[in-house]
Amino acid sequence: MHNDKWEILIEKYLQGKCTPEEAALVEQYYNSMERSLPEFYHGDADKISQSAGRSLQVIQNNIALARQQANTKTTRSLYKRLATPMRIAATLLIFITAAVMLYRQLNAPQKIVYKQITAGTGHTLQIILADSSVVLLNAGSTLKYPENASAATRDVYLNGEGFFDVKHDAARPFIVHTNKLTTTVLGTAFSVSSYPNADDNTVTVVRGKVQVAHEKTVLGLITPGKQISYNTTTGHSRLYSVNADALTAWTTGKLQFTDQSLTDITRRLTRWYGYRFIFANSKLTTCRYTASFNNKIQLNQLLGILTTLGNIKYNINDHNKTVTLSGNACNQ
């Protein structure tokens, strides 16, 4: 029943103008409220004022008095005699109920609204989160993060590669979720790489300390210059000592490869330039290179330099956006 109709019915009841059916409905309502309201009250006793508690007791006493007198008086005389105390009881009952409902609404867990953003091909993207933490997304990466700073936890969801410089907050850990790993920190700087087609997910620490876990299994607690690599196929993880600056060189505008296979290199080039690579000779996938380029370099210039390091040829098809790599072998 709508509130306005209910208030009219209560007013009729207090004035003695209800039909027997309407009076029974009001009494049934108060009986149910008498049973349920103490549960609300006791559950939130520390949050409801003492005066509200006294008001509740007044309501209960008035209702008890009404029932006791109803056994010896006619309904019509009871209406007249108890009109004023019942009016007060009804008003206080509605007030207490509304107060409890409002308190519960205000103290209900806040719904977290997430925003999702993607770094396009050939670009990195900086995001400043609501807590002032800074995230730099690599090309082709997506981040989902809470829009409001008041969330109880700081959970973000990464697909791809991101560098995180996290604002310290001991009460609210910063948690990066990827497809396979969960990285938890309080305040630090680290890089997470978790591309869908990559064999390995990695977490590399530049500053501070982070905990890395797969599902509920902690894989390790890593410090600066360390990296955890988790193989998505075997489920095995390894801890390495690494050059963190070299592995996060992309954050400073570099395409840097350190003893990486041509397979891994071309995957990175695909995300940056948007071209798909085709190997005419599968043996070329195992060729390994160490090189560094400014990320503003044109693709044909980069390939021209890279292929001079080995016995490799390339052909770019701009229409289909593909690059075919061919050759008999590569220099080791």
Short mmCIF file of C-alpha atoms in Angstrom, two decimals:
data_model
loop_
_atom_site.label_atom_id
_atom_site.label_comp_id
_atom_site.label_asym_id
_atom_site.label_seq_id
_atom_site.Cartn_x
_atom_site.Cartn_y
_atom_site.Cartn_z
CA MET A 1 0.00 0.00 0.00
CA HIS A 2 1.33 3.47 -0.88
CA ASN A 3 2.38 5.70 2.03
CA ASP A 4 -0.28 8.38 1.36
CA LYS A 5 -3.11 5.82 1.34
CA TRP A 6 -1.72 4.20 4.46
CA GLU A 7 -1.59 7.52 6.30
CA ILE A 8 -5.24 8.19 5.38
CA LEU A 9 -6.20 4.77 6.72
CA ILE A 10 -4.36 5.38 10.01
CA GLU A 11 -6.09 8.75 10.34
CA LYS A 12 -9.50 7.08 9.84
CA TYR A 13 -8.60 4.47 12.44
CA LEU A 14 -7.64 7.10 15.04
CA GLN A 15 -10.88 8.98 14.34
CA GLY A 16 -12.99 5.86 14.69
CA LYS A 17 -14.18 5.98 11.09
CA CYS A 18 -12.74 2.67 9.83
CA THR A 19 -14.86 -0.19 8.62
CA PRO A 20 -14.30 -3.44 10.55
CA GLU A 21 -12.17 -4.73 7.67
CA GLU A 22 -10.02 -1.56 7.65
CA ALA A 23 -9.62 -1.65 11.44
CA ALA A 24 -8.51 -5.28 11.25
CA LEU A 25 -5.91 -4.33 8.63
CA VAL A 26 -4.47 -1.55 10.81
CA GLU A 27 -4.35 -3.79 13.87
CA GLN A 28 -2.69 -6.55 11.89
CA TYR A 29 -0.06 -4.03 10.71
CA TYR A 30 0.68 -2.87 14.26
CA ASN A 31 0.88 -6.46 15.50
CA SER A 32 3.45 -7.27 12.85
CA MET A 33 5.40 -4.07 13.58
CA GLU A 34 5.46 -4.86 17.27
CA ARG A 35 7.14 -8.16 16.49
CA SER A 36 9.61 -6.89 13.91
CA LEU A 37 10.59 -3.47 15.26
CA PRO A 38 12.41 -4.76 18.36
CA GLU A 39 14.59 -6.86 16.05
CA PHE A 40 15.54 -3.73 14.08
CA TYR A 41 16.04 -1.79 17.27
CA HIS A 42 18.24 -4.29 19.07
CA GLY A 43 20.26 -4.99 15.93
CA ASP A 44 21.20 -1.30 15.65
CA ALA A 45 21.02 -0.30 19.30
CA ASP A 46 24.43 1.32 19.28
CA LYS A 47 23.42 3.53 16.35
CA ILE A 48 19.95 4.66 17.42
CA SER A 49 19.66 7.40 20.01
CA GLN A 50 18.51 6.72 23.56
CA SER A 51 15.53 8.97 23.02
CA ALA A 52 14.44 6.80 20.11
CA GLY A 53 14.71 3.80 22.39
CA ARG A 54 12.48 5.47 24.97
CA SER A 55 10.01 6.33 22.22
CA LEU A 56 9.89 2.70 21.20
CA GLN A 57 9.05 1.71 24.76
CA VAL A 58 6.23 4.27 24.81
CA ILE A 59 4.80 2.81 21.63
CA GLN A 60 4.90 -0.71 23.01
CA ASN A 61 3.26 0.37 26.27
CA ASN A 62 0.49 2.20 24.43
CA ILE A 63 -0.24 -0.76 22.19
CA ALA A 64 -0.34 -3.07 25.23
CA LEU A 65 -2.69 -0.66 26.99
CA ALA A 66 -4.94 -0.54 23.96
CA ARG A 67 -5.22 -4.31 23.88
CA GLN A 68 -5.89 -4.55 27.61
CA GLN A 69 -8.68 -2.00 27.47
CA ALA A 70 -10.09 -3.47 24.29
CA ASN A 71 -11.13 -6.54 26.28
CA THR A 72 -13.52 -4.49 28.45
CA LYS A 73 -14.54 -1.54 26.26
CA THR A 74 -16.43 -1.26 23.04
CA THR A 75 -14.45 -0.52 19.91
CA ARG A 76 -16.14 2.87 19.46
CA SER A 77 -15.31 4.11 22.98
CA LEU A 78 -11.77 2.78 22.65
CA TYR A 79 -11.29 4.89 19.50
CA LYS A 80 -12.31 8.03 21.35
CA ARG A 81 -10.39 7.35 24.52
CA LEU A 82 -7.14 6.30 22.90
CA ALA A 83 -7.22 8.61 19.90
CA THR A 84 -4.50 10.90 21.25
CA PRO A 85 -2.08 8.23 22.62
CA MET A 86 -2.58 6.09 19.54
CA ARG A 87 -1.91 9.07 17.30
CA ILE A 88 1.35 9.65 19.20
CA ALA A 89 2.20 5.96 19.06
CA ALA A 90 1.56 5.80 15.33
CA THR A 91 3.68 8.90 14.68
CA LEU A 92 6.57 7.64 16.80
CA LEU A 93 6.35 4.17 15.30
CA ILE A 94 6.61 5.57 11.78
CA PHE A 95 9.49 7.83 12.88
CA ILE A 96 11.48 5.00 14.47
CA THR A 97 10.91 2.69 11.51
CA ALA A 98 11.97 5.39 9.07
CA ALA A 99 15.05 6.23 11.16
CA VAL A 100 16.19 2.60 11.23
CA MET A 101 15.59 2.18 7.50
CA LEU A 102 17.49 5.41 6.77
CA TYR A 103 20.40 4.34 8.96
CA ARG A 104 20.65 1.01 7.20
CA GLN A 105 20.47 2.66 3.82
CA LEU A 106 23.23 5.14 4.68
CA ASN A 107 25.44 2.41 6.11
CA ALA A 108 24.86 -0.11 3.33
CA PRO A 109 27.99 -1.04 1.36
CA GLN A 110 28.58 1.52 -1.37
CA LYS A 111 28.21 0.19 -4.89
CA ILE A 112 31.49 0.45 -6.75
CA VAL A 113 31.22 1.94 -10.23
CA TYR A 114 33.98 0.83 -12.59
CA LYS A 115 35.36 2.58 -15.65
CA GLN A 116 37.19 0.79 -18.47
CA ILE A 117 39.77 2.32 -20.79
CA THR A 118 42.05 0.95 -23.53
CA ALA A 119 45.35 2.23 -24.93
CA GLY A 120 45.20 2.20 -28.72
CA THR A 121 47.77 0.92 -31.21
CA GLY A 122 51.00 2.91 -31.19
CA HIS A 123 50.20 4.75 -27.98
CA THR A 124 50.74 4.54 -24.24
CA LEU A 125 48.07 6.00 -22.00
CA GLN A 126 48.44 7.56 -18.56
CA ILE A 127 45.57 7.22 -16.08
CA ILE A 128 45.39 9.00 -12.73
CA LEU A 129 43.16 7.00 -10.41
CA ALA A 130 40.80 8.44 -7.80
CA ASP A 131 43.32 7.72 -5.00
CA SER A 132 46.05 9.60 -6.96
CA SER A 133 47.85 6.41 -8.01
CA VAL A 134 49.17 6.62 -11.57
CA VAL A 135 48.91 3.90 -14.21
CA LEU A 136 50.65 3.89 -17.58
CA LEU A 137 49.06 1.47 -20.05
CA ASN A 138 51.08 0.01 -22.90
CA ALA A 139 49.61 -0.23 -26.42
CA GLY A 140 46.70 -2.64 -26.78
CA SER A 141 46.13 -2.86 -23.01
CA THR A 142 42.87 -2.41 -21.10
CA LEU A 143 42.33 -1.35 -17.49
CA LYS A 144 39.10 -1.48 -15.47
CA TYR A 145 39.21 0.61 -12.30
CA PRO A 146 36.86 2.18 -9.69
CA GLU A 147 35.78 5.75 -10.38
CA ASN A 148 35.32 6.73 -6.71
CA ALA A 149 38.09 7.07 -4.14
CA SER A 150 35.97 5.90 -1.19
CA ALA A 151 35.87 2.22 -2.15
CA ALA A 152 36.90 -0.08 0.72
CA THR A 153 39.51 -1.75 -1.47
CA ARG A 154 41.50 -0.60 -4.48
CA ASP A 155 40.94 -3.35 -7.04
CA VAL A 156 41.83 -2.85 -10.70
CA TYR A 157 41.64 -5.33 -13.59
CA LEU A 158 44.34 -5.43 -16.26
CA ASN A 159 44.38 -7.07 -19.66
CA GLY A 160 47.77 -6.42 -21.25
CA GLU A 161 50.66 -4.46 -19.76
CA GLY A 162 50.66 -1.64 -17.25
CA PHE A 163 53.10 0.23 -15.04
CA PHE A 164 51.69 1.17 -11.64
CA ASP A 165 52.95 3.89 -9.30
CA VAL A 166 50.72 3.32 -6.29
CA LYS A 167 49.92 5.88 -3.60
CA HIS A 168 50.54 4.42 -0.13
CA ASP A 169 47.45 3.55 1.91
CA ALA A 170 48.01 0.99 4.67
CA ALA A 171 44.28 0.58 5.27
CA ARG A 172 43.44 -0.19 1.63
CA PRO A 173 45.71 -2.55 -0.32
CA PHE A 174 46.03 -1.93 -4.05
CA ILE A 175 45.22 -5.13 -5.95
CA VAL A 176 45.88 -5.75 -9.64
CA HIS A 177 43.86 -8.64 -11.09
CA THR A 178 44.89 -10.29 -14.36
CA ASN A 179 43.67 -13.45 -16.03
CA LYS A 180 45.93 -15.67 -13.92
CA LEU A 181 47.61 -13.57 -11.23
CA THR A 182 46.72 -11.26 -8.37
CA THR A 183 49.28 -8.67 -7.30
CA THR A 184 48.78 -6.98 -3.92
CA VAL A 185 50.63 -3.88 -2.71
CA LEU A 186 50.29 -1.00 -0.24
CA GLY A 187 52.40 1.56 -2.07
CA THR A 188 55.09 0.89 -4.66
CA ALA A 189 56.04 1.02 -8.35
CA PHE A 190 55.87 -2.11 -10.48
CA SER A 191 54.99 -3.44 -13.92
CA VAL A 192 52.51 -6.19 -14.78
CA SER A 193 52.38 -7.92 -18.16
CA SER A 194 49.48 -10.24 -18.93
CA TYR A 195 48.58 -10.28 -22.62
CA PRO A 196 46.03 -12.91 -23.72
CA ASN A 197 48.34 -14.55 -26.30
CA ALA A 198 51.48 -14.50 -24.12
CA ASP A 199 52.87 -17.71 -22.67
CA ASP A 200 54.09 -15.95 -19.53
CA ASN A 201 52.52 -13.44 -17.16
CA THR A 202 55.12 -11.33 -15.38
CA VAL A 203 55.32 -8.94 -12.44
CA THR A 204 58.42 -6.76 -12.13
CA VAL A 205 59.14 -4.51 -9.16
CA VAL A 206 60.90 -1.17 -9.52
CA ARG A 207 60.28 0.19 -6.01
CA GLY A 208 58.76 -1.24 -2.83
CA LYS A 209 57.45 -4.77 -2.33
CA VAL A 210 54.55 -6.73 -3.83
CA GLN A 211 52.88 -10.08 -3.24
CA VAL A 212 51.96 -12.18 -6.26
CA ALA A 213 49.41 -14.99 -6.11
CA HIS A 214 47.71 -17.41 -8.47
CA GLU A 215 44.18 -17.96 -7.20
CA LYS A 216 44.80 -18.62 -3.46
CA THR A 217 48.42 -19.78 -3.78
CA VAL A 218 51.06 -17.15 -3.01
CA LEU A 219 53.84 -17.40 -5.60
CA GLY A 220 56.20 -15.01 -3.89
CA LEU A 221 56.96 -11.69 -2.26
CA ILE A 222 59.16 -9.71 -4.61
CA THR A 223 61.39 -6.67 -4.13
CA PRO A 224 63.11 -4.21 -6.50
CA GLY A 225 65.05 -5.83 -9.34
CA LYS A 226 63.04 -9.04 -9.08
CA GLN A 227 60.47 -10.55 -11.40
CA ILE A 228 58.00 -13.40 -11.06
CA SER A 229 57.10 -15.16 -14.29
CA TYR A 230 54.07 -17.46 -14.40
CA ASN A 231 53.65 -19.82 -17.34
CA THR A 232 49.97 -20.00 -18.25
CA THR A 233 50.36 -23.42 -19.90
CA THR A 234 52.37 -25.35 -17.31
CA GLY A 235 51.23 -23.44 -14.24
CA HIS A 236 54.85 -23.13 -13.09
CA SER A 237 56.34 -19.91 -11.75
CA ARG A 238 59.92 -18.68 -11.46
CA LEU A 239 61.62 -15.84 -9.61
CA TYR A 240 64.32 -13.91 -11.50
CA SER A 241 66.78 -11.13 -10.85
CA VAL A 242 66.25 -8.68 -13.72
CA ASN A 243 67.11 -5.24 -15.01
CA ALA A 244 63.83 -3.58 -14.06
CA ASP A 245 64.70 -0.37 -15.90
CA ALA A 246 65.20 -2.29 -19.17
CA LEU A 247 61.96 -4.21 -18.76
CA THR A 248 60.00 -1.03 -18.10
CA ALA A 249 61.78 1.02 -20.81
CA TRP A 250 58.48 1.22 -22.72
CA THR A 251 57.30 3.70 -20.07
CA THR A 252 59.98 6.14 -21.28
CA GLY A 253 59.17 5.86 -24.99
CA LYS A 254 61.40 2.97 -25.99
CA LEU A 255 60.89 -0.33 -27.78
CA GLN A 256 63.57 -2.33 -26.03
CA PHE A 257 64.28 -6.03 -26.48
CA THR A 258 66.74 -7.92 -24.29
CA ASP A 259 67.63 -11.39 -25.56
CA GLN A 260 64.07 -11.94 -26.72
CA SER A 261 62.84 -14.41 -29.32
CA LEU A 262 61.55 -13.11 -32.62
CA THR A 263 58.15 -14.51 -31.64
CA ASP A 264 57.99 -12.28 -28.56
CA ILE A 265 59.38 -9.31 -30.45
CA THR A 266 56.81 -9.53 -33.25
CA ARG A 267 53.99 -9.80 -30.71
CA ARG A 268 55.11 -6.52 -29.21
CA LEU A 269 55.46 -4.96 -32.64
CA THR A 270 51.93 -6.09 -33.51
CA ARG A 271 50.53 -4.33 -30.45
CA TRP A 272 52.47 -1.17 -31.23
CA TYR A 273 52.13 -0.91 -35.01
CA GLY A 274 48.96 -2.92 -35.61
CA TYR A 275 50.54 -5.21 -38.23
CA ARG A 276 50.27 -9.01 -38.09
CA PHE A 277 53.48 -10.98 -38.63
CA ILE A 278 53.73 -14.12 -40.74
CA PHE A 279 56.73 -16.47 -40.55
CA ALA A 280 57.49 -18.09 -43.91
CA ASN A 281 60.05 -20.24 -42.10
CA SER A 282 59.09 -21.43 -38.61
CA LYS A 283 62.78 -21.69 -37.63
CA LEU A 284 62.93 -17.91 -37.57
CA THR A 285 60.70 -17.80 -34.49
CA THR A 286 63.59 -18.91 -32.30
CA CYS A 287 65.97 -16.16 -33.40
CA ARG A 288 66.87 -13.95 -30.44
CA TYR A 289 67.74 -10.26 -30.44
CA THR A 290 68.87 -7.48 -28.14
CA ALA A 291 68.06 -4.01 -29.45
CA SER A 292 66.55 -0.69 -28.44
CA PHE A 293 64.51 1.77 -30.54
CA ASN A 294 62.65 5.00 -30.02
CA ASN A 295 58.96 4.15 -30.27
CA LYS A 296 58.48 6.91 -32.85
CA ILE A 297 60.50 4.95 -35.41
CA GLN A 298 58.68 3.83 -38.56
CA LEU A 299 58.01 0.09 -38.85
CA ASN A 300 60.00 -0.32 -42.08
CA GLN A 301 62.99 1.44 -40.51
CA LEU A 302 62.89 -0.79 -37.45
CA LEU A 303 62.60 -3.95 -39.55
CA GLY A 304 65.43 -2.78 -41.79
CA ILE A 305 67.73 -2.55 -38.79
CA LEU A 306 66.48 -5.71 -37.12
CA THR A 307 66.81 -7.91 -40.19
CA THR A 308 70.39 -6.78 -40.83
CA LEU A 309 71.29 -8.50 -37.58
CA GLY A 310 70.31 -11.85 -39.10
CA ASN A 311 69.76 -13.57 -42.42
CA ILE A 312 66.14 -12.39 -42.59
CA LYS A 313 64.04 -10.61 -45.21
CA TYR A 314 60.74 -8.86 -44.74
CA ASN A 315 57.83 -7.79 -46.92
CA ILE A 316 55.21 -5.30 -45.73
CA ASN A 317 51.67 -5.44 -47.10
CA ASP A 318 50.05 -2.17 -46.09
CA HIS A 319 46.66 -3.14 -47.54
CA ASN A 320 46.32 -6.25 -45.39
CA LYS A 321 48.50 -4.81 -42.61
CA THR A 322 50.75 -7.86 -42.55
CA VAL A 323 54.51 -8.39 -42.47
CA THR A 324 56.01 -11.58 -43.89
CA LEU A 325 59.40 -12.65 -42.55
CA SER A 326 61.44 -15.07 -44.61
CA GLY A 327 64.97 -16.48 -44.74
CA ASN A 328 66.82 -19.70 -44.13
CA ALA A 329 68.18 -18.96 -40.67
CA CYS A 330 69.38 -16.20 -38.39
CA ASN A 331 72.78 -15.40 -36.95
CA GLN A 332 73.09 -16.63 -33.40
#
